[in-house]
Coordinates of N, CA and C in Angstrom, one line a residue:
X1 N 16.3 11.7 0.0 CA 15.5 10.8 -0.8 C 14.9 11.7 -2.0
X2 N 15.1 11.2 -3.2 CA 14.5 11.9 -4.3 C 13.0 11.6 -4.4
X3 N 12.4 12.3 -5.4 CA 10.9 12.2 -5.6 C 10.5 10.7 -6.0
X4 N 11.3 10.1 -6.8 CA 11.0 8.7 -7.2 C 11.0 7.8 -6.1
X5 N 12.1 7.9 -5.2 CA 12.2 7.0 -4.0 C 11.0 7.3 -3.1
X6 N 10.7 8.5 -2.9 CA 9.6 8.9 -2.0 C 8.3 8.3 -2.5
X7 N 8.1 8.4 -3.8 CA 6.8 7.8 -4.4 C 6.8 6.3 -4.2
X8 N 7.9 5.6 -4.4 CA 7.9 4.2 -4.2 C 7.6 3.9 -2.7
X9 N 8.3 4.6 -1.8 CA 8.1 4.3 -0.4 C 6.7 4.6 0.1
X10 N 6.1 5.7 -0.4 CA 4.7 6.1 0.0 C 3.7 5.1 -0.5
X11 N 3.9 4.7 -1.8 CA 3.0 3.7 -2.3 C 3.1 2.3 -1.7
X12 N 4.3 2.0 -1.3 CA 4.6 0.7 -0.6 C 3.9 0.8 0.8
X13 N 4.0 1.9 1.4 CA 3.4 2.1 2.8 C 1.9 2.1 2.7
X14 N 1.3 2.7 1.7 CA -0.1 2.7 1.5 C -0.6 2.1 0.2
X15 N -0.4 0.8 0.0 CA -0.8 0.2 -1.3 C -2.3 0.2 -1.5
X16 N -3.1 0.4 -0.4 CA -4.5 0.4 -0.6 C -5.1 1.7 -1.2
X17 N -4.3 2.8 -1.3 CA -4.7 4.0 -1.9 C -4.1 4.3 -3.2
X18 N -4.9 4.8 -4.1 CA -4.4 5.3 -5.4 C -4.0 6.7 -5.2
X19 N -2.7 7.0 -5.4 CA -2.2 8.4 -5.1 C -1.9 9.0 -6.5
X20 N -2.5 10.2 -6.7 CA -2.3 10.9 -8.0 C -0.9 11.6 -8.0
X21 N -0.6 12.0 -9.2 CA 0.7 12.7 -9.4 C 0.8 14.0 -8.7
X22 N -0.4 14.7 -8.7 CA -0.4 16.0 -8.0 C -0.2 15.8 -6.5
X23 N -0.9 14.7 -6.0 CA -0.7 14.4 -4.5 C 0.7 14.1 -4.2
X24 N 1.3 13.3 -5.1 CA 2.7 12.9 -4.9 C 3.6 14.2 -4.8
X25 N 3.4 15.1 -5.7 CA 4.2 16.4 -5.7 C 3.9 17.1 -4.4
X26 N 2.6 17.3 -4.0 CA 2.3 18.0 -2.8 C 2.9 17.4 -1.6
X27 N 2.8 16.1 -1.4 CA 3.3 15.4 -0.3 C 4.8 15.3 -0.3
X28 N 5.4 15.3 -1.4 CA 6.9 15.3 -1.5 C 7.4 16.7 -1.0
X29 N 6.7 17.7 -1.3 CA 7.0 19.1 -0.8 C 6.9 19.1 0.7
X30 N 5.8 18.5 1.2 CA 5.6 18.3 2.7 C 6.8 17.6 3.3
X31 N 7.2 16.5 2.7 CA 8.3 15.7 3.1 C 9.6 16.5 3.2
X32 N 9.8 17.2 2.1 CA 11.1 18.1 2.1 C 11.0 19.1 3.2
X33 N 9.8 19.7 3.4 CA 9.7 20.7 4.5 C 9.9 20.1 5.8
X34 N 9.5 18.9 6.1 CA 9.7 18.3 7.4 C 11.2 18.0 7.6
X35 N 11.8 17.5 6.5 CA 13.3 17.3 6.6 C 14.0 18.6 6.9
X36 N 13.6 19.6 6.2 CA 14.2 20.9 6.4 C 14.1 21.4 7.9
X37 N 12.9 21.2 8.4 CA 12.7 21.5 9.8 C 13.6 20.7 10.7
X38 N 13.7 19.4 10.4 CA 14.6 18.6 11.2 C 16.1 19.0 11.2
X39 N 16.5 19.6 10.1 CA 17.9 20.1 10.0 C 18.1 21.5 10.6
X40 N 17.1 22.4 10.3 CA 17.3 23.8 10.7 C 16.8 24.1 12.1
X41 N 15.7 23.3 12.5 CA 15.1 23.6 13.8 C 14.9 22.3 14.6
X42 N 16.0 21.7 15.1 CA 15.9 20.4 15.7 C 15.0 20.4 16.9
X43 N 14.9 21.5 17.7 CA 14.0 21.5 18.8 C 12.6 21.4 18.4
X44 N 12.2 22.1 17.3 CA 10.8 22.0 16.8 C 10.5 20.6 16.3
X45 N 11.5 20.0 15.6 CA 11.3 18.6 15.1 C 11.2 17.7 16.3
X46 N 11.9 17.9 17.4 CA 11.8 17.0 18.5 C 10.4 17.1 19.1
X47 N 9.9 18.3 19.1 CA 8.5 18.5 19.6 C 7.5 17.8 18.8
X48 N 7.7 17.8 17.4 CA 6.8 17.1 16.5 C 6.9 15.6 16.8
X49 N 8.1 15.1 17.0 CA 8.3 13.7 17.3 C 7.7 13.3 18.6
X50 N 7.8 14.1 19.6 CA 7.3 13.8 20.9 C 5.8 13.7 20.9
X51 N 5.2 14.7 20.2 CA 3.7 14.8 20.1 C 3.2 13.6 19.3
X52 N 3.9 13.3 18.2 CA 3.5 12.1 17.4 C 3.6 10.8 18.2
X53 N 4.7 10.7 19.0 CA 4.9 9.4 19.7 C 3.9 9.2 20.8
X54 N 3.5 10.2 21.5 CA 2.6 10.1 22.6 C 1.1 10.4 22.4
X55 N 0.8 10.7 21.1 CA -0.6 11.0 20.8 C -1.1 10.1 19.7
X56 N -2.3 9.6 19.9 CA -3.0 8.9 18.9 C -3.5 9.9 17.9
X57 N -3.0 10.0 16.7 CA -3.4 11.0 15.8 C -4.7 10.6 15.1
X58 N -5.7 11.4 15.3 CA -7.0 11.2 14.7 C -7.0 12.1 13.4
X59 N -7.2 11.5 12.2 CA -7.1 12.2 11.0 C -8.1 13.4 10.9
X60 N -9.3 13.2 11.5 CA -10.3 14.3 11.5 C -9.8 15.5 12.3
X61 N -9.3 15.2 13.5 CA -8.8 16.3 14.3 C -7.6 16.9 13.7
X62 N -6.7 16.1 13.1 CA -5.5 16.6 12.4 C -6.0 17.5 11.2
X63 N -6.9 17.1 10.5 CA -7.5 17.8 9.3 C -8.0 19.2 9.8
X64 N -8.8 19.2 10.9 CA -9.4 20.4 11.4 C -8.3 21.3 11.9
X65 N -7.2 20.8 12.5 CA -6.1 21.6 13.1 C -5.4 22.3 11.9
X66 N -5.1 21.5 10.8 CA -4.5 22.2 9.7 C -5.3 23.2 9.1
X67 N -6.6 23.0 9.0 CA -7.5 24.0 8.4 C -7.5 25.3 9.3
X68 N -7.6 25.1 10.6 CA -7.7 26.3 11.5 C -6.4 27.0 11.6
X69 N -5.3 26.3 11.7 CA -4.0 26.9 11.9 C -3.2 27.3 10.7
X70 N -3.3 26.5 9.6 CA -2.5 26.8 8.4 C -3.4 27.1 7.2
X71 N -4.7 27.1 7.4 CA -5.7 27.4 6.4 C -5.5 26.5 5.2
X72 N -5.3 25.2 5.5 CA -5.1 24.2 4.4 C -6.4 23.3 4.5
X73 N -7.0 23.2 3.3 CA -8.2 22.3 3.2 C -7.7 20.9 2.7
X74 N -8.0 19.9 3.4 CA -7.6 18.5 3.0 C -8.9 17.7 3.1
X75 N -8.9 16.7 2.2 CA -10.0 15.7 2.3 C -9.5 14.7 3.4
X76 N -10.4 13.9 3.9 CA -10.0 12.9 4.9 C -8.9 12.0 4.4
X77 N -9.0 11.6 3.1 CA -7.9 10.8 2.5 C -6.6 11.5 2.5
X78 N -6.6 12.8 2.2 CA -5.4 13.5 2.1 C -4.8 13.7 3.5
X79 N -5.7 13.9 4.5 CA -5.2 14.0 5.9 C -4.5 12.7 6.3
X80 N -5.1 11.6 5.9 CA -4.4 10.3 6.2 C -3.0 10.2 5.6
X81 N -3.0 10.7 4.3 CA -1.7 10.7 3.6 C -0.7 11.6 4.3
X82 N -1.2 12.8 4.8 CA -0.3 13.7 5.5 C 0.3 13.0 6.7
X83 N -0.5 12.3 7.5 CA 0.0 11.6 8.6 C 1.0 10.5 8.2
X84 N 0.7 9.9 7.1 CA 1.6 8.8 6.6 C 2.9 9.4 6.3
X85 N 3.0 10.6 5.7 CA 4.2 11.2 5.3 C 5.0 11.6 6.6
X86 N 4.3 12.1 7.6 CA 5.0 12.3 8.9 C 5.6 11.1 9.4
X87 N 4.8 10.0 9.3 CA 5.3 8.7 9.8 C 6.6 8.3 9.0
X88 N 6.5 8.4 7.7 CA 7.7 8.1 6.9 C 8.9 8.9 7.3
X89 N 8.7 10.2 7.5 CA 9.9 11.0 7.9 C 10.4 10.6 9.2
X90 N 9.6 10.4 10.2 CA 10.0 10.0 11.5 C 10.7 8.6 11.5
X91 N 10.2 7.7 10.7 CA 10.8 6.4 10.7 C 12.1 6.4 9.9
X92 N 12.2 7.3 8.9 CA 13.4 7.4 8.1 C 14.5 8.1 9.0
X93 N 14.1 9.1 9.8 CA 15.1 9.8 10.7 C 15.6 8.8 11.8
X94 N 14.8 7.9 12.2 CA 15.3 6.9 13.2 C 16.4 6.0 12.7
X95 N 16.3 5.7 11.4 CA 17.3 4.8 10.9 C 18.7 5.5 10.6
X96 N 18.7 6.8 10.6 CA 19.9 7.5 10.4 C 20.8 7.6 11.6

């Protein structure tokens, strides 16, 4: 999926949020990274899928985890978008 398709899909998935161009670029890179993990490290991707499927993801806990593990600071809204991108990747992978 190219950046334009990704933008359309993300905005359709979350029409309630105004997503900036910088956020689109950042989350498109996250999207590409997850796709790359899916291709190069299928076991790791399966672990992500399993965790996502059986865990109710709390955006605050997710945000704190990213901050402590990856040293990424996200606003609560950006953490929600991050989770949405993971959802889009997983739903897109199911259709393939």
